[in-house]
GROMACS .gro file of C-alpha atoms in nm:
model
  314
    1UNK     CA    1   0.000   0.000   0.000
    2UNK     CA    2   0.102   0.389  -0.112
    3UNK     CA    3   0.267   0.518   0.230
    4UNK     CA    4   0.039   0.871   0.193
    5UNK     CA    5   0.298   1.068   0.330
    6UNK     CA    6   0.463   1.042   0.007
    7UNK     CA    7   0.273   1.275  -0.172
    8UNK     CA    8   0.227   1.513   0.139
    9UNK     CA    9   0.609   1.570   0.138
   10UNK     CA   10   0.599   1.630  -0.257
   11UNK     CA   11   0.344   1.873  -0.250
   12UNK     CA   12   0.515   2.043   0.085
   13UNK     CA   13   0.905   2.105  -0.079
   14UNK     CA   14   1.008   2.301  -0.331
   15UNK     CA   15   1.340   2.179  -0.419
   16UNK     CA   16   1.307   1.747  -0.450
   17UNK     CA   17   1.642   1.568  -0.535
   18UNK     CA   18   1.596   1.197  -0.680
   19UNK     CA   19   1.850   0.951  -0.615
   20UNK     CA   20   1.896   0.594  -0.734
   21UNK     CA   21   2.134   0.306  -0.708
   22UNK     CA   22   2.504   0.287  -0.782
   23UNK     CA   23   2.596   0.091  -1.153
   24UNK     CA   24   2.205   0.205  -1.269
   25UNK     CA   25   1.983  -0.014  -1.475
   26UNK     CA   26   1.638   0.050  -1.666
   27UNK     CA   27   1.445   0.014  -1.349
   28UNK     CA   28   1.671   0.269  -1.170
   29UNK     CA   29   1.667   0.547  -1.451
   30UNK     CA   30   1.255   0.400  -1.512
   31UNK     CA   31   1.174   0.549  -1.142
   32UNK     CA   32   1.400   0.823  -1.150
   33UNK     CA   33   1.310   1.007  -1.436
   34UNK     CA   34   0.952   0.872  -1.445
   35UNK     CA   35   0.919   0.995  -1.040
   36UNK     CA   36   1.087   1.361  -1.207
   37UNK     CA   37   0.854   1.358  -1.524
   38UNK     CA   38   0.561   1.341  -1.308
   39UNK     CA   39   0.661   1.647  -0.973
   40UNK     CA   40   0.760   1.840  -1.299
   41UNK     CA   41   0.498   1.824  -1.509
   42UNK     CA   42   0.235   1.827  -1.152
   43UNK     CA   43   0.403   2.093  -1.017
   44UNK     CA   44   0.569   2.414  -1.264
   45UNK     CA   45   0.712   2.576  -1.030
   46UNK     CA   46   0.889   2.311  -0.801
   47UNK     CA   47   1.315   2.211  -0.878
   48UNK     CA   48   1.348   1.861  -0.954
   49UNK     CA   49   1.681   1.699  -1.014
   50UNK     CA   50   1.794   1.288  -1.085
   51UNK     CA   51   2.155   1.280  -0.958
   52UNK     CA   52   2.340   0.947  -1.008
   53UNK     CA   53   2.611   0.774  -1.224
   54UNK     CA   54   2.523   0.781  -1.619
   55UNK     CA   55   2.369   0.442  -1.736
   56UNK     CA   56   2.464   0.414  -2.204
   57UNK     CA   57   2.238   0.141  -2.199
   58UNK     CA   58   1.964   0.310  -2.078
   59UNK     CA   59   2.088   0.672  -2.179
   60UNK     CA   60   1.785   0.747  -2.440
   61UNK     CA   61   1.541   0.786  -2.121
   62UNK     CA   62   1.753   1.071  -1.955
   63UNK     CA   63   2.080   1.263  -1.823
   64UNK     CA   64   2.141   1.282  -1.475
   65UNK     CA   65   2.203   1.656  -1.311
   66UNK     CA   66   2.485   1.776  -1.189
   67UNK     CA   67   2.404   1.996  -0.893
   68UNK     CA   68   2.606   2.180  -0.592
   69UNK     CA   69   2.587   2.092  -0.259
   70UNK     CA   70   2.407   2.448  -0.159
   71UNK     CA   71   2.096   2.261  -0.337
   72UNK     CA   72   2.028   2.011  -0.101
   73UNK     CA   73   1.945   2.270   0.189
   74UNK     CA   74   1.584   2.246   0.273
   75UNK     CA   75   1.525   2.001   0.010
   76UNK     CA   76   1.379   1.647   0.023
   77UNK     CA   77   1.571   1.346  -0.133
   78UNK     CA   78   1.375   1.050  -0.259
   79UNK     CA   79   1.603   0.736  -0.347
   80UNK     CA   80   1.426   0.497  -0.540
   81UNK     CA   81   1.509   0.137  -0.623
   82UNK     CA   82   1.806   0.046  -0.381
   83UNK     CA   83   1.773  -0.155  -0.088
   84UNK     CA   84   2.105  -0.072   0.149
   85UNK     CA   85   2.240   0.250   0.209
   86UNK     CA   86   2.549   0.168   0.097
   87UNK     CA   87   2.396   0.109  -0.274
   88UNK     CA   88   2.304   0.461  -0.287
   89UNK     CA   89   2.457   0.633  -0.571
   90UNK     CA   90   2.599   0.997  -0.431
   91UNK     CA   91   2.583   1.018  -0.068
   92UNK     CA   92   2.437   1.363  -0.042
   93UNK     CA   93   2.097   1.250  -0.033
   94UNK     CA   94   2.156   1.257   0.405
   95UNK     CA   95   2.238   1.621   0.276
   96UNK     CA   96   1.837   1.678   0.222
   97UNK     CA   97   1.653   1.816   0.558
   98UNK     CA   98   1.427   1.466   0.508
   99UNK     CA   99   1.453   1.134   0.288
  100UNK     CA  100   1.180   0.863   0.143
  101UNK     CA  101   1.297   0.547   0.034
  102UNK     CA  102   1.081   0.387  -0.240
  103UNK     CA  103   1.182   0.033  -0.331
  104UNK     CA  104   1.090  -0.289  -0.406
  105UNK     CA  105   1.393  -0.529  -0.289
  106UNK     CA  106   1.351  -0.759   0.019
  107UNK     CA  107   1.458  -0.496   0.288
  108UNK     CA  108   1.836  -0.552   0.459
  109UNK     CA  109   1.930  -0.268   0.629
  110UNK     CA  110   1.658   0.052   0.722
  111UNK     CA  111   1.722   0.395   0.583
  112UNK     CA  112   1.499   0.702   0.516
  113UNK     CA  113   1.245   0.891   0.758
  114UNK     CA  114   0.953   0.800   0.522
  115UNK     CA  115   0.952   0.442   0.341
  116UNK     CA  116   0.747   0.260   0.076
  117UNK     CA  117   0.853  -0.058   0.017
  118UNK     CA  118   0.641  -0.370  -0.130
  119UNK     CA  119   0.835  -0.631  -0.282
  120UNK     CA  120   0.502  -0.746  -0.430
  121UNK     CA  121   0.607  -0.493  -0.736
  122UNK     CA  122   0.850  -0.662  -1.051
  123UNK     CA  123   0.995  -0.314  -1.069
  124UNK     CA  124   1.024  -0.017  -0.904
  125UNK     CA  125   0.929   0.155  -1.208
  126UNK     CA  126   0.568   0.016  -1.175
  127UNK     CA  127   0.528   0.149  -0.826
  128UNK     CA  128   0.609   0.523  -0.931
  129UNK     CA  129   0.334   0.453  -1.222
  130UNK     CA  130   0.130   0.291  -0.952
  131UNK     CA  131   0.180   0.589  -0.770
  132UNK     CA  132   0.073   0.874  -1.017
  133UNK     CA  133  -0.237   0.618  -1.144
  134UNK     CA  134  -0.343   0.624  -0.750
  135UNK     CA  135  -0.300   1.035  -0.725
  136UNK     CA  136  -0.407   1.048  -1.117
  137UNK     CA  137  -0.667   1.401  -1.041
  138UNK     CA  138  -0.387   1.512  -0.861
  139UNK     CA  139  -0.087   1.440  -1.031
  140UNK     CA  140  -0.010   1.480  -1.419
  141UNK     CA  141   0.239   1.257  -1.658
  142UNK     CA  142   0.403   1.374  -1.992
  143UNK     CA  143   0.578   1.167  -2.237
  144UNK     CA  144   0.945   1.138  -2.111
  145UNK     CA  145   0.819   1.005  -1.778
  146UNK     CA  146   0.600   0.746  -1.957
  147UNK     CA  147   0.870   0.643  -2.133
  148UNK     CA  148   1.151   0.613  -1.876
  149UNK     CA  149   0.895   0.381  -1.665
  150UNK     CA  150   0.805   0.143  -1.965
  151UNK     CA  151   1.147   0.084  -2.003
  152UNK     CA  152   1.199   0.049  -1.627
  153UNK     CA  153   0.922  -0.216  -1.661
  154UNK     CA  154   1.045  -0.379  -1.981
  155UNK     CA  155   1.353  -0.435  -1.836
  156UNK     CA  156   1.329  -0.538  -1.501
  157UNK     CA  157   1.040  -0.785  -1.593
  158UNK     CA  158   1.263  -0.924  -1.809
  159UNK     CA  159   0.994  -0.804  -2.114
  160UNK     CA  160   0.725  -0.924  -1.840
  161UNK     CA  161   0.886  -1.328  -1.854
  162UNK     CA  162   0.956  -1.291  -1.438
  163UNK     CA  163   0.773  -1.406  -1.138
  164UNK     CA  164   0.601  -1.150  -1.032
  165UNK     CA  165   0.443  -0.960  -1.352
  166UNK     CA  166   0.082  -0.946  -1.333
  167UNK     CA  167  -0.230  -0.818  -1.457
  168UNK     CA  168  -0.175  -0.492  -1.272
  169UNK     CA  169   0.157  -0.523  -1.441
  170UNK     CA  170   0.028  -0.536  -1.807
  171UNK     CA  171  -0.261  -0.265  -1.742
  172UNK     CA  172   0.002  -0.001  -1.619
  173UNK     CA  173   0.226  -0.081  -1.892
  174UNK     CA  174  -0.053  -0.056  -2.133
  175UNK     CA  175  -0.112   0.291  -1.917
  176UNK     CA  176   0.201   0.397  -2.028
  177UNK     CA  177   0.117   0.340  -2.388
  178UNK     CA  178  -0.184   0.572  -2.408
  179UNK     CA  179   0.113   0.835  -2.322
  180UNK     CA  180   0.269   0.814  -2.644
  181UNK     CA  181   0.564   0.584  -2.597
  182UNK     CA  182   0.638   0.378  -2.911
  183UNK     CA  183   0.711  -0.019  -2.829
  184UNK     CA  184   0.910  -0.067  -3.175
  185UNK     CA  185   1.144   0.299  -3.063
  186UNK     CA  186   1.192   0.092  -2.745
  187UNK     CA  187   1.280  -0.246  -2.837
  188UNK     CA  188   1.532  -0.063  -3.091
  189UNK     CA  189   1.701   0.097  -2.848
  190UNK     CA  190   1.760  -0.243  -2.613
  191UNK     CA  191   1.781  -0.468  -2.887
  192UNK     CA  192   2.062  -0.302  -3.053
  193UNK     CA  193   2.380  -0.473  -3.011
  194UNK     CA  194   2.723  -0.398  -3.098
  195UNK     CA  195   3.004  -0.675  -3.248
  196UNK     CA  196   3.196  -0.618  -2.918
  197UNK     CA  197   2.889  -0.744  -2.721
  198UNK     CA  198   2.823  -0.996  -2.986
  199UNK     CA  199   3.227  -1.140  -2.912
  200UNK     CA  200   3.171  -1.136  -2.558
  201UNK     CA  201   2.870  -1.310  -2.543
  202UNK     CA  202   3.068  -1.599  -2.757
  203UNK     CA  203   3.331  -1.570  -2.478
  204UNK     CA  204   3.124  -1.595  -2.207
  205UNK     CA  205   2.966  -1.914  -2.400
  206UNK     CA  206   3.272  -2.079  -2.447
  207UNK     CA  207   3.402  -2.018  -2.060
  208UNK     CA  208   3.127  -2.080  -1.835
  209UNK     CA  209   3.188  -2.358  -1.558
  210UNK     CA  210   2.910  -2.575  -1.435
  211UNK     CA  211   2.914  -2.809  -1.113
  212UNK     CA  212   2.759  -3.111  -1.039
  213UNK     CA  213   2.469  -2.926  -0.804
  214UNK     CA  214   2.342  -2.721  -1.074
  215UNK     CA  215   2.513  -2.397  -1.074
  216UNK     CA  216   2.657  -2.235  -1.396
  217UNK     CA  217   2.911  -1.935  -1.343
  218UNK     CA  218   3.200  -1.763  -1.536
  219UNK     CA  219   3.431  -1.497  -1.380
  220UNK     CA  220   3.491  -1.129  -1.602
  221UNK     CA  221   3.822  -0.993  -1.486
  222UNK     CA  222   3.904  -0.592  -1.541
  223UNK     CA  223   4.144  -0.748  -1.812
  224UNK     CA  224   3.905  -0.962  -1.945
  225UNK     CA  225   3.605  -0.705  -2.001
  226UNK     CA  226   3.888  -0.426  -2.094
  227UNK     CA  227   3.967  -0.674  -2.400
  228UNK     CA  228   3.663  -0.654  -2.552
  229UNK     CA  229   3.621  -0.264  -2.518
  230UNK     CA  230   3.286  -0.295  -2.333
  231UNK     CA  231   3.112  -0.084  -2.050
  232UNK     CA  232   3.106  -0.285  -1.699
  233UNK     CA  233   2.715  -0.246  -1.723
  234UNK     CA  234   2.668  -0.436  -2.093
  235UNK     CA  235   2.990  -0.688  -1.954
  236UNK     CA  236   2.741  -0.739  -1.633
  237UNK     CA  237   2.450  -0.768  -1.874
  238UNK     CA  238   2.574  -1.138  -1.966
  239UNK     CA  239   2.394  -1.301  -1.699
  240UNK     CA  240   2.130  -1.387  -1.914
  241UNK     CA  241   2.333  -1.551  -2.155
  242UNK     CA  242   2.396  -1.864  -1.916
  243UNK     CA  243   2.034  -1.872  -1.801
  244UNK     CA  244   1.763  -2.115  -1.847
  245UNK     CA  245   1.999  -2.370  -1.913
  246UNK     CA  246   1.784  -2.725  -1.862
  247UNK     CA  247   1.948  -2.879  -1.499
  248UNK     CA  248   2.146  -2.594  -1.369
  249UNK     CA  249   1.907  -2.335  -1.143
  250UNK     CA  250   2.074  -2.121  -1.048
  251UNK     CA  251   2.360  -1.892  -1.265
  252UNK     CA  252   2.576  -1.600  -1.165
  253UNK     CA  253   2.838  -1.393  -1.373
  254UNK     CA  254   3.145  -1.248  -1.143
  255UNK     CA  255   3.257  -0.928  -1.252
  256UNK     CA  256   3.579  -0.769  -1.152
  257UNK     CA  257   3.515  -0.350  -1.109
  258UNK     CA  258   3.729  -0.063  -1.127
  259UNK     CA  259   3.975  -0.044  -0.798
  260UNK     CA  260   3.939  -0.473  -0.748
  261UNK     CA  261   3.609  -0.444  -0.613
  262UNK     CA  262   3.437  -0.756  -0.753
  263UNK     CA  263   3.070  -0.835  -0.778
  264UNK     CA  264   2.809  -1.141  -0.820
  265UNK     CA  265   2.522  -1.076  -1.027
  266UNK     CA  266   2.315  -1.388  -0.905
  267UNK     CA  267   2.003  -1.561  -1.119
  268UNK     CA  268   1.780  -1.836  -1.028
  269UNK     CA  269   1.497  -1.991  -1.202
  270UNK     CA  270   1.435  -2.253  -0.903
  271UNK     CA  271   1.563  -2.224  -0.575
  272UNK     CA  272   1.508  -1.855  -0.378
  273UNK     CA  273   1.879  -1.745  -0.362
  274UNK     CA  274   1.822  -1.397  -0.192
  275UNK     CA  275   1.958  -1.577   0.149
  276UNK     CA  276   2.239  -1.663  -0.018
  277UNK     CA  277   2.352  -1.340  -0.126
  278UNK     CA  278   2.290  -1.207   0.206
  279UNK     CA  279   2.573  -1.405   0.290
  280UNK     CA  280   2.800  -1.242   0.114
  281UNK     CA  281   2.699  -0.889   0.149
  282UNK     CA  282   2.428  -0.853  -0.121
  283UNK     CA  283   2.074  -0.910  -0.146
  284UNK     CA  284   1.786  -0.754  -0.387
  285UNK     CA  285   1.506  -1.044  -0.492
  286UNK     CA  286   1.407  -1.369  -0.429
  287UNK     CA  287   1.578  -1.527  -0.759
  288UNK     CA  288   1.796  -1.196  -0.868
  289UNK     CA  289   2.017  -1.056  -0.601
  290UNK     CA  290   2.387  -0.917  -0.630
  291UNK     CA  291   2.644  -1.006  -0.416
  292UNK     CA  292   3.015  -0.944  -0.362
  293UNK     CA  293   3.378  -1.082  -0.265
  294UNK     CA  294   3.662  -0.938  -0.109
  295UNK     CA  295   3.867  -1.120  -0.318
  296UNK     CA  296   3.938  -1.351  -0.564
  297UNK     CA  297   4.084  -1.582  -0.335
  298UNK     CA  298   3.715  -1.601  -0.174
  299UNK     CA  299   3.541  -1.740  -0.526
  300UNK     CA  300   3.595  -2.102  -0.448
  301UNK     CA  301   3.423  -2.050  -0.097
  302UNK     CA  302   3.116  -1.849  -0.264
  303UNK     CA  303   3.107  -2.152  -0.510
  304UNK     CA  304   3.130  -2.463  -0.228
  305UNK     CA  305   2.874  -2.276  -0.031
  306UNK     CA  306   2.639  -2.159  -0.342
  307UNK     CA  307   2.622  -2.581  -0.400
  308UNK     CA  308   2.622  -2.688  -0.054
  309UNK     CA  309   2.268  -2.424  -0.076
  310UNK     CA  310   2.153  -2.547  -0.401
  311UNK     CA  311   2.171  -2.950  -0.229
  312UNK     CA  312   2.037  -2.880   0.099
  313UNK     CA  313   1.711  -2.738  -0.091
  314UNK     CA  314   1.656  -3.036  -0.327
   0.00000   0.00000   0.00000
């Protein structure tokens, strides 16, 4: 359910700064610029920003601001989409005099004087069009922000293939429609894909490791994904390519970042692995959660104790 205070505290500031999760996907830019689309186009007169990192993939729904520090003085930050504090992408939003969290991910750690979660919702995107379809006399929506939360949808649904998509799923999409946004502009934008993506995904085909409980993995070092001249987002974007695969549950690609920091993106199509992640410092959904490693040296222990989780639930 809509925490009301929600749209008591966007109606009472004047100055509303949007933040999101660090490494952002379609979801994260589908809530961010669809939450701005809709203050802006409700409300003239009010300063709304996104702040953030820059997503290319997702880059056709909007540009993040780049805004002083003076700005966040009597304003109120809204973070969308990200579950632990330490996720959030710029840590100015404590900057704001108050903060909402909006998000759909199982909760880990608590954050924000105002909260909405419901991890009922396939995206976070479809709460923020929940959101303006609940406060619809109040609240007004223009074509950008209908856009930005289709593809929000789109992509975090998986193109509506993922537990969790339902009817209310398909009517707000279809919502989002009667706003102008073109389904063949979208699917050209995220179906593109360039020759370096194309010899990755052969690579990642070619390398992935499998063990005898059911788990599929391959590791992307920085030299690795630097090879093929690819963002970390589109290397990270892989996981699907080892999913779905008949006997093997549950997949994960293992991504080495900028400054060794290294990173799980972890899939399931059987067992719920968001316990799992937990243990190694992620979380997010039931069967898509990130995780991460201090080091390399700790892969073989994430792998043991990924099967040792995968038996135990047979």
């Amino acid at each position: 359910m809509i925490n009301p205070i929600i749209i008591k505290k966007i109606k009472e500031y004047d100055r509303i700064i949007i933040h999101g999760h660090q490494r952002p996907d379609g979801d994260c830019y589908g809530a961010q610029f669809g939450l701005k689309s809709i203050i802006q186009n409700s409300f003239p007169n009010k300063e709304v920003y996104v702040v953030g990192e820059t997503s290319d993939f997702v880059s056709f729904v909007g540009t993040p601001d780049k805004i002083e520090d003076a700005l966040y003085e009597g304003a109120l930050s809204i973070v969308v989409d990200t579950a632990t504090e330490e996720r959030i992408s710029d840590k100015r939003y404590n900057l704001g005099k108050e903060t909402i969290k909006i998000d759909h991910h199982i909760p880990v750690n608590d954050y924000g004087k105002y909260k909405w979660v419901d991890t009922s919702y396939p995206s976070c995107a479809q709460m923020i069009a929940h959101f303006y379809k609940t406060y619809k006399k109040e609240l007004k929506l223009g074509y950008e922000g209908a856009l930005a939360m289709y593809v929000g949808i789109l992509t975090d649904t998986g193109r509506f293939r993922f537990r969790g998509v339902s009817k209310q799923t398909h009517e707000i999409a279809g919502m989002l429609l009667t706003h102008g946004v073109d389904v063949e502009f979208v699917d050209s934008k995220l179906s593109i894909e360039s020759l370096n993506m194309i010899r990755l995904k052969g690579y990642v085909l070619s390398n992935f490791k499998m063990t005898d409980a059911g788990f599929i993995y391959v590791t992307l070092d920085r030299k690795t994904i630097e090879s093929f001249n690819v963002t970390d987002e589109q290397a990270a974007s892989m996981v699907s390519v080892i999913g779905g695969i008949e006997g093997y549950p549950v997949w994960a690609i293992i991504l080495e970042y900028p400054g060794s920091e290294i990173r799980i993106r972890l899939r399931s199509n059987g067992p719920v692995i968001a316990p799992l992640a937990n243990e190694f410092s992620g979380g997010g959904h039931a069967k898509a959660s990130g995780a991460k490693l201090d080091s390399w040296a700790e892969l073989d222990r994430f792998i043991a104790r990924t099967n040792e989780y995968i038996n135990a639930l047979k």
